[in-house]
Amino acid sequence: MAKIKKRPKIKPLNNFLMLFILSVFQLVTGWQAASCHETFEAKALLALVFLVATEWVYFVVFYTVLHRRNFELELIAFFLSGTGLAVIGSVYPDSGFKQYFMVLAGVIVFIVLVLLLGNLELCMKLRPFMAAAAVLFLLANIVLARWLNGAGNWIKIAGVQIQPSEFVKVAFIFVGAATLEKIQTSRNILAFIGFAVVCVGSLVVIRDFGTALIFFVTFLIIAFMLSGDIKTVALAVASAVMGGVIVLKYRSHVMRRFEAYRHVWEHPYEASGWQQTRVLVGLASGGLFGLGIGNGYARTVYAPVSDSIFGVICEEWGLIFGILMILSFVGIAISALMNAIASRSAFYSIASVAGAGLLLFQCALNVFGITDILPLTGVTIPFVSLGGSSMISCWAILAFIKASDIRTYNYLGASKKSKRKEDKAA
């Protein structure tokens, strides 16, 4: 009888080899970002040098001390963050250097939150506090917000601008997952519906339509994660009501958006079409491999390192790189789905899929909006666009996906076994 061949084992990803390749890429792009100005801007390069140093410290510490081996998500996040730093530094060197510290803050928040999420019992206890903090953030936003571009979503504290709605995203996922992890009473589900209505309603009040839509879709994802019982139906009905409120409230605003939607070439010299037509020209002129960092025209349009950053990337870095960047978010989503199947609790499954869905949907809104496939909403690309609050929020959301991977906390079990062996030996 012929022997049955065993399925070959797939070797794990060589994390340090991938990190080395990523580091070389980031240093090269950092040098180009610094060199594309009239004079060499060292800050643009230093931002990438510091990021590379941060990456290596993170990998070495968690690999050697905590014996962690799953770094796929961090590699993607560092790749996206580094791309953002290079683009920002090539346009505004000072902003690129400042953005590095926001990345560092995000990584710290990521580490703390992953450690916290390892204790499921503590997460359940923190649910009401997270909900209360989110509501307070939104109320402060309504009362103290500074209006910019038709939306009141910025608060200035001690000279620093923050966007509270970005932090509420984290609380929204946390509260939703913690509430639905043990959905045994109607009171729990109604409490979450009420919380969701408050969050989305507050964003409607401050006219942050793009973020309200992101919250709305995240709500739908959480609803979809539930089984098809009466409580799921209640979630779907509540989501439909929220969607109706948004449309009715913003009917005139939405109609103005739709006037230019799919008709930007009819208004190339007006405010409604100027930004998108220039970005589309840049996308076409960049070709597959780009014109080179600093050689594009899209960097001169409105918001080149936030709303329009995808156009700058495709024109100067190439369409292939732009597609690779989008696929990075798809990779995060696939990782979340795979982790959700084997996660330790429904809390991790719901939080992971909701977080990945939020990041992917936000990226899609920006890319499809600036390319006129969807109406322009003004949201940014996670990890890539300029913004401190957004950067910290994105790393915090990534922590939910990291926590859903059963490999993340394996080192805790390994540590306990080692301790028992040491005790026996003593």
Coordinates of N, CA, C and O in Angstrom, one line a residue, residues 220-291:
L220 N -23.7 48.0 12.8 CA -24.3 47.0 12.0 C -23.4 45.7 12.1 O -23.9 44.6 12.1
I221 N -22.1 45.9 12.1 CA -21.2 44.7 12.2 C -21.4 44.0 13.5 O -21.5 42.8 13.5
I222 N -21.5 44.8 14.6 CA -21.7 44.2 15.9 C -23.1 43.4 15.9 O -23.2 42.3 16.4
A223 N -24.1 44.0 15.3 CA -25.4 43.3 15.2 C -25.3 42.0 14.4 O -25.9 41.0 14.7
F224 N -24.5 42.1 13.3 CA -24.4 40.9 12.5 C -23.7 39.7 13.2 O -23.9 38.6 12.8
M225 N -22.8 40.1 14.2 CA -22.1 39.1 14.9 C -23.0 38.3 15.8 O -22.6 37.2 16.3
L226 N -24.2 38.7 16.0 CA -25.1 38.0 16.9 C -25.9 37.0 16.2 O -26.0 37.0 15.0
S227 N -26.5 36.1 16.9 CA -27.4 35.1 16.3 C -28.7 35.7 15.9 O -29.1 36.8 16.3
G228 N -29.4 35.0 15.0 CA -30.7 35.6 14.5 C -31.9 35.4 15.4 O -32.8 34.7 15.0
D229 N -31.8 36.0 16.6 CA -33.0 36.0 17.5 C -33.6 37.3 17.6 O -33.3 38.3 16.9
I230 N -34.6 37.5 18.5 CA -35.3 38.7 18.6 C -34.4 39.9 19.0 O -34.7 41.0 18.6
K231 N -33.3 39.6 19.7 CA -32.4 40.7 20.1 C -31.7 41.2 18.9 O -31.4 42.4 18.8
T232 N -31.3 40.3 18.0 CA -30.7 40.8 16.7 C -31.6 41.6 15.9 O -31.2 42.6 15.3
V233 N -32.9 41.2 15.9 CA -33.9 42.0 15.2 C -34.0 43.4 15.8 O -34.1 44.4 15.1
A234 N -33.9 43.5 17.1 CA -34.0 44.8 17.8 C -32.8 45.7 17.4 O -33.0 46.9 17.1
L235 N -31.6 45.0 17.3 CA -30.5 45.8 16.8 C -30.7 46.3 15.4 O -30.3 47.5 15.1
A236 N -31.2 45.5 14.5 CA -31.4 45.9 13.1 C -32.4 47.0 13.0 O -32.2 48.0 12.3
V237 N -33.5 46.9 13.8 CA -34.5 48.0 13.8 C -33.9 49.3 14.3 O -34.1 50.4 13.7
A238 N -33.1 49.2 15.4 CA -32.5 50.4 16.0 C -31.5 51.0 15.0 O -31.5 52.3 14.8
S239 N -30.8 50.2 14.3 CA -29.8 50.7 13.3 C -30.5 51.4 12.2 O -30.1 52.5 11.6
A240 N -31.7 50.9 11.7 CA -32.5 51.5 10.7 C -33.0 52.9 11.1 O -33.0 53.8 10.3
V241 N -33.4 52.9 12.4 CA -33.9 54.2 12.9 C -32.8 55.2 12.9 O -33.0 56.4 12.5
M242 N -31.6 54.8 13.4 CA -30.5 55.8 13.4 C -30.1 56.2 12.0 O -29.8 57.4 11.8
G243 N -30.1 55.3 11.0 CA -29.9 55.7 9.7 C -30.9 56.7 9.1 O -30.5 57.7 8.5
G244 N -32.1 56.5 9.5 CA -33.2 57.4 9.0 C -33.0 58.8 9.6 O -33.2 59.8 9.0
V245 N -32.6 58.8 10.9 CA -32.4 60.1 11.6 C -31.2 60.9 10.9 O -31.3 62.1 10.7
I246 N -30.2 60.2 10.6 CA -29.0 60.8 9.9 C -29.4 61.4 8.6 O -29.1 62.6 8.3
V247 N -30.2 60.6 7.8 CA -30.6 61.1 6.5 C -31.5 62.3 6.6 O -31.3 63.3 5.9
L248 N -32.4 62.3 7.5 CA -33.4 63.4 7.6 C -32.7 64.6 8.1 O -32.9 65.7 7.7
K249 N -31.8 64.4 9.1 CA -31.1 65.6 9.7 C -30.2 66.2 8.6 O -30.0 67.4 8.6
Y250 N -29.5 65.4 7.8 CA -28.5 65.9 6.9 C -29.0 65.9 5.4 O -28.2 65.9 4.5
R251 N -30.3 65.9 5.2 CA -30.8 65.8 3.9 C -30.2 66.9 3.0 O -29.7 66.6 1.9
S252 N -30.2 68.2 3.4 CA -29.7 69.2 2.6 C -28.2 69.1 2.4 O -27.6 69.3 1.3
H253 N -27.5 68.7 3.5 CA -26.1 68.5 3.4 C -25.7 67.4 2.4 O -24.8 67.5 1.6
V254 N -26.4 66.3 2.6 CA -26.2 65.1 1.7 C -26.5 65.5 0.2 O -25.7 65.1 -0.7
M255 N -27.5 66.3 0.0 CA -27.9 66.7 -1.4 C -26.8 67.5 -2.0 O -26.5 67.4 -3.2
R256 N -26.2 68.4 -1.2 CA -25.1 69.2 -1.7 C -23.9 68.3 -2.1 O -23.2 68.6 -3.1
R257 N -23.6 67.3 -1.3 CA -22.6 66.3 -1.6 C -22.9 65.6 -2.9 O -22.0 65.4 -3.8
F258 N -24.1 65.2 -3.1 CA -24.5 64.5 -4.3 C -24.6 65.3 -5.5 O -24.5 64.8 -6.6
E259 N -24.6 66.6 -5.4 CA -24.6 67.5 -6.6 C -23.3 67.4 -7.3 O -23.3 67.4 -8.5
A260 N -22.2 67.2 -6.6 CA -20.9 67.1 -7.2 C -20.5 65.6 -7.5 O -19.7 65.3 -8.3
Y261 N -21.2 64.7 -6.7 CA -20.8 63.3 -6.8 C -21.1 62.8 -8.3 O -22.2 63.0 -8.8
R262 N -20.1 62.2 -8.8 CA -20.1 61.7 -10.2 C -20.2 62.8 -11.3 O -20.4 62.5 -12.4
H263 N -20.0 64.0 -10.8 CA -20.1 65.1 -11.8 C -18.9 66.1 -11.5 O -19.0 67.3 -11.8
V264 N -17.8 65.6 -10.9 CA -16.7 66.6 -10.5 C -16.1 67.2 -11.8 O -15.6 68.3 -11.7
W265 N -16.1 66.5 -12.9 CA -15.5 67.1 -14.1 C -16.3 68.2 -14.7 O -15.8 68.9 -15.6
E266 N -17.5 68.3 -14.2 CA -18.4 69.5 -14.7 C -18.1 70.7 -13.9 O -18.5 71.8 -14.3
H267 N -17.3 70.6 -12.8 CA -17.0 71.7 -11.9 C -15.5 71.7 -11.6 O -15.1 71.8 -10.4
P268 N -14.6 71.6 -12.5 CA -13.2 71.5 -12.2 C -12.5 72.7 -11.6 O -11.5 72.6 -11.0
Y269 N -13.2 73.9 -11.8 CA -12.6 75.1 -11.2 C -13.4 75.7 -10.1 O -13.2 76.8 -9.6
E270 N -14.4 74.9 -9.6 CA -15.2 75.3 -8.4 C -14.8 74.4 -7.2 O -14.2 73.4 -7.3
A271 N -15.2 74.9 -6.1 CA -14.9 74.2 -4.8 C -15.4 72.8 -4.8 O -14.7 71.9 -4.2
S272 N -16.5 72.5 -5.4 CA -17.1 71.2 -5.4 C -16.3 70.2 -6.2 O -16.4 69.0 -5.9
G273 N -15.5 70.6 -7.1 CA -14.8 69.7 -8.0 C -13.3 69.8 -8.0 O -12.6 69.0 -8.6
W274 N -12.8 70.9 -7.5 CA -11.4 71.3 -7.6 C -10.5 70.2 -7.0 O -9.6 69.7 -7.7
Q275 N -10.8 69.8 -5.8 CA -9.9 68.8 -5.1 C -9.9 67.5 -5.8 O -8.8 66.9 -6.0
Q276 N -11.1 66.9 -6.1 CA -11.1 65.6 -6.6 C -10.6 65.5 -8.0 O -10.0 64.5 -8.4
T277 N -10.8 66.5 -8.8 CA -10.3 66.4 -10.2 C -8.8 66.5 -10.2 O -8.2 65.7 -11.0
R278 N -8.2 67.3 -9.3 CA -6.7 67.3 -9.3 C -6.2 66.0 -8.8 O -5.1 65.5 -9.2
V279 N -6.9 65.4 -7.8 CA -6.4 64.1 -7.3 C -6.5 63.0 -8.4 O -5.6 62.2 -8.6
L280 N -7.6 63.0 -9.1 CA -7.8 62.1 -10.2 C -6.7 62.2 -11.3 O -6.2 61.2 -11.9
V281 N -6.4 63.5 -11.6 CA -5.3 63.7 -12.6 C -4.0 63.1 -12.0 O -3.2 62.5 -12.8
G282 N -3.7 63.3 -10.8 CA -2.5 62.8 -10.1 C -2.5 61.3 -10.2 O -1.4 60.7 -10.4
L283 N -3.6 60.7 -9.9 CA -3.7 59.2 -10.0 C -3.3 58.7 -11.4 O -2.6 57.7 -11.5
A284 N -3.8 59.4 -12.4 CA -3.5 58.9 -13.8 C -2.1 59.2 -14.1 O -1.4 58.4 -14.8
S285 N -1.5 60.3 -13.8 CA -0.2 60.7 -14.2 C 0.9 59.9 -13.4 O 2.0 59.7 -13.9
G286 N 0.5 59.4 -12.3 CA 1.5 58.6 -11.5 C 1.8 57.3 -12.1 O 2.9 56.7 -11.9
G287 N 0.9 56.7 -12.8 CA 1.1 55.4 -13.4 C 1.2 54.3 -12.4 O 0.8 54.4 -11.2
L288 N 1.9 53.2 -12.8 CA 2.0 52.1 -11.9 C 3.1 52.2 -10.8 O 2.9 51.7 -9.7
F289 N 4.1 53.0 -11.2 CA 5.3 53.1 -10.2 C 5.5 54.5 -9.7 O 6.5 54.7 -8.9
G290 N 4.7 55.5 -10.1 CA 4.8 56.8 -9.5 C 5.9 57.7 -10.1 O 6.8 57.2 -10.8
L291 N 5.8 59.0 -9.8 CA 6.7 60.0 -10.3 C 7.9 60.2 -9.4 O 8.8 60.9 -9.8

